[in-house]
Coordinates of C-alpha atoms in Angstrom, one line a residue:
M1 CA 110.1 136.2 89.1
E2 CA 106.9 138.0 87.8
M3 CA 107.2 140.8 90.7
T4 CA 111.2 141.4 90.2
E5 CA 110.5 141.8 86.2
M6 CA 107.5 144.2 87.0
V7 CA 109.9 146.3 89.2
D8 CA 112.6 145.9 86.7
N9 CA 110.1 147.1 83.8
T10 CA 109.1 150.1 86.1
I11 CA 112.4 151.4 86.9
K12 CA 112.9 151.6 83.2
R13 CA 109.7 153.1 82.3
L14 CA 110.2 155.6 85.1
Q15 CA 113.6 156.8 83.8
I16 CA 112.2 157.0 80.2
E17 CA 108.8 158.5 80.5
R18 CA 108.9 160.2 83.8
P19 CA 112.4 161.0 84.6
T20 CA 111.8 164.4 86.6
F21 CA 108.8 162.7 88.8
K22 CA 110.1 162.7 92.2
I23 CA 109.0 159.9 94.0
Y24 CA 107.5 160.6 97.6
T25 CA 105.6 156.9 98.3
T26 CA 105.9 153.9 96.1
S27 CA 103.0 151.2 96.8
I28 CA 103.1 147.4 95.6
W29 CA 99.8 145.5 96.3
T30 CA 99.1 141.9 95.3
D31 CA 95.3 140.7 94.9
P32 CA 95.5 137.0 95.1
D33 CA 91.6 136.8 94.0
A34 CA 92.7 138.7 90.9
A35 CA 95.9 137.1 90.3
V36 CA 97.3 140.7 89.7
S37 CA 100.0 143.0 91.1
S38 CA 100.6 146.2 90.6
I39 CA 103.3 148.9 91.6
N40 CA 102.2 152.8 92.0
F41 CA 103.9 155.9 92.8
D42 CA 102.8 159.4 94.6
S43 CA 104.5 162.8 94.5
K44 CA 104.7 164.8 97.6
E45 CA 102.1 167.6 96.0
N46 CA 99.6 165.0 95.1
S47 CA 99.6 163.3 98.7
L48 CA 99.4 166.8 100.6
K49 CA 96.7 167.9 97.9
K50 CA 94.7 164.5 98.8
V51 CA 95.4 164.9 102.3
A52 CA 94.0 168.2 102.3
E53 CA 90.6 167.3 100.3
S54 CA 90.1 164.3 102.9
N55 CA 90.9 166.6 106.0
N56 CA 88.2 169.0 104.4
W57 CA 85.6 166.4 103.6
N58 CA 86.0 164.8 107.1
K59 CA 85.8 168.4 109.4
K60 CA 82.1 168.9 108.5
Y61 CA 81.3 165.7 109.6
Y62 CA 83.9 165.9 112.5
D63 CA 82.1 169.2 113.5
Q64 CA 78.9 168.3 113.0
Y65 CA 79.0 165.2 115.5
L66 CA 81.3 166.9 118.3
A67 CA 78.4 169.8 118.0
E68 CA 75.8 166.9 118.7
G69 CA 78.3 165.6 121.4
D70 CA 78.9 162.5 119.7
I71 CA 82.5 161.9 120.4
E72 CA 82.8 158.5 119.5
Q73 CA 81.5 159.1 116.1
A74 CA 83.5 162.5 115.7
E75 CA 86.7 160.6 116.1
L76 CA 85.9 158.6 112.8
F77 CA 86.2 161.7 111.0
K78 CA 89.0 163.7 112.8
P79 CA 91.4 165.1 110.5
N80 CA 94.8 163.7 110.3
Q81 CA 98.1 165.3 110.6
Y82 CA 100.0 163.1 108.0
T83 CA 101.4 164.7 104.7
R84 CA 101.2 160.7 103.3
I85 CA 97.9 159.3 101.8
C86 CA 98.2 155.4 102.0
N87 CA 95.9 154.4 99.5
P88 CA 97.2 153.4 96.1
A89 CA 93.7 154.4 94.3
D90 CA 94.7 157.8 95.1
F91 CA 98.5 158.0 94.0
E92 CA 99.6 160.2 91.1
L93 CA 100.9 157.0 89.2
R94 CA 98.6 154.5 90.0
D95 CA 99.0 151.1 88.6
F96 CA 102.2 152.1 86.9
E97 CA 103.1 148.8 86.0
Q98 CA 100.7 145.9 86.5
V99 CA 101.5 142.0 86.1
S100 CA 98.8 139.5 85.7
H101 CA 100.2 136.3 87.6
Q102 CA 100.7 133.0 85.8
S103 CA 102.2 131.6 89.1
F104 CA 98.7 131.3 90.9
S105 CA 95.3 131.5 89.7
E106 CA 92.5 133.7 90.3
G107 CA 90.4 133.1 93.4
W108 CA 93.4 132.0 95.3
E109 CA 92.5 133.9 98.3
S110 CA 88.9 132.6 98.5
E111 CA 89.7 129.3 97.4
T112 CA 92.3 129.0 100.4
E113 CA 90.2 131.2 103.1
G114 CA 93.0 133.3 103.3
E115 CA 95.6 130.9 103.8
C116 CA 97.6 131.7 100.7
W117 CA 98.8 134.9 102.7
T118 CA 101.4 132.5 104.3
E119 CA 103.0 132.3 100.9
I120 CA 102.3 135.9 99.3
E121 CA 103.7 138.0 102.6
P122 CA 107.2 136.4 102.3
A123 CA 107.0 137.2 98.4
L124 CA 106.0 140.7 99.0
I125 CA 108.6 141.1 101.7
E126 CA 111.2 140.1 99.7
I127 CA 110.1 142.1 96.6
G128 CA 109.5 145.0 98.9
N129 CA 113.5 144.7 100.1
Y130 CA 114.5 144.5 96.2
A131 CA 112.4 147.5 95.1
F132 CA 113.6 149.5 97.8
S133 CA 117.3 149.0 97.1
K134 CA 116.3 149.8 93.2
I135 CA 113.7 152.9 93.7
K136 CA 116.0 154.7 96.5
E137 CA 118.5 155.4 93.7
L138 CA 116.1 157.1 91.6
N139 CA 114.7 160.7 92.0
I140 CA 113.0 160.6 95.5
E141 CA 111.7 163.0 97.6
D142 CA 112.6 163.7 101.2
G143 CA 110.9 161.5 103.5
F144 CA 110.4 158.4 100.7
E145 CA 108.7 155.3 101.7
L146 CA 107.8 152.4 100.3
A147 CA 104.6 150.1 101.1
I148 CA 103.3 146.5 100.4
N149 CA 100.1 145.5 101.0
S150 CA 98.8 142.5 103.5
N151 CA 95.9 140.5 104.2
E152 CA 94.6 143.4 106.4
D153 CA 95.5 146.5 104.7
W154 CA 96.7 147.9 101.0
Y155 CA 99.3 149.8 102.9
D156 CA 101.0 148.0 105.4
K157 CA 104.8 147.1 105.7
T158 CA 106.8 149.9 104.9
W159 CA 110.4 150.6 104.6
P160 CA 111.0 154.4 105.1
L161 CA 114.2 156.1 104.3
P162 CA 116.3 156.6 107.6

């Protein structure tokens, strides 16, 4: 399976290229229209930094809308209390390993009007289980979490450490 090979290659690369990297978050996503999947890693330090940057940016709009009495708009910019970013594009090691799928063609989601997710979702859950069992044995940070995407969000189903 293409995804299993991607996870196995990733683990080998991490152990060789980044042996001291502490994994706080792992994200695996598939884009069925691009026929590509990717695995991404973030550190706790990067996540905290990105959350702080986001909160600082949001704060000026939050304060502005509150001052104007527009509570509904202000809520859209309310600073969050999370310590984890959930956008793989902001991860420290984004697109660390990527696979171009041969098992399906580009445009799959568009061609099926989203019906492809009935096949993709179970495959992503399966690879999430596989990756979680492998990655949790690496150099992970307290609070480690793995996530996969869905047709709803780039960071959807999660596997946190207990």
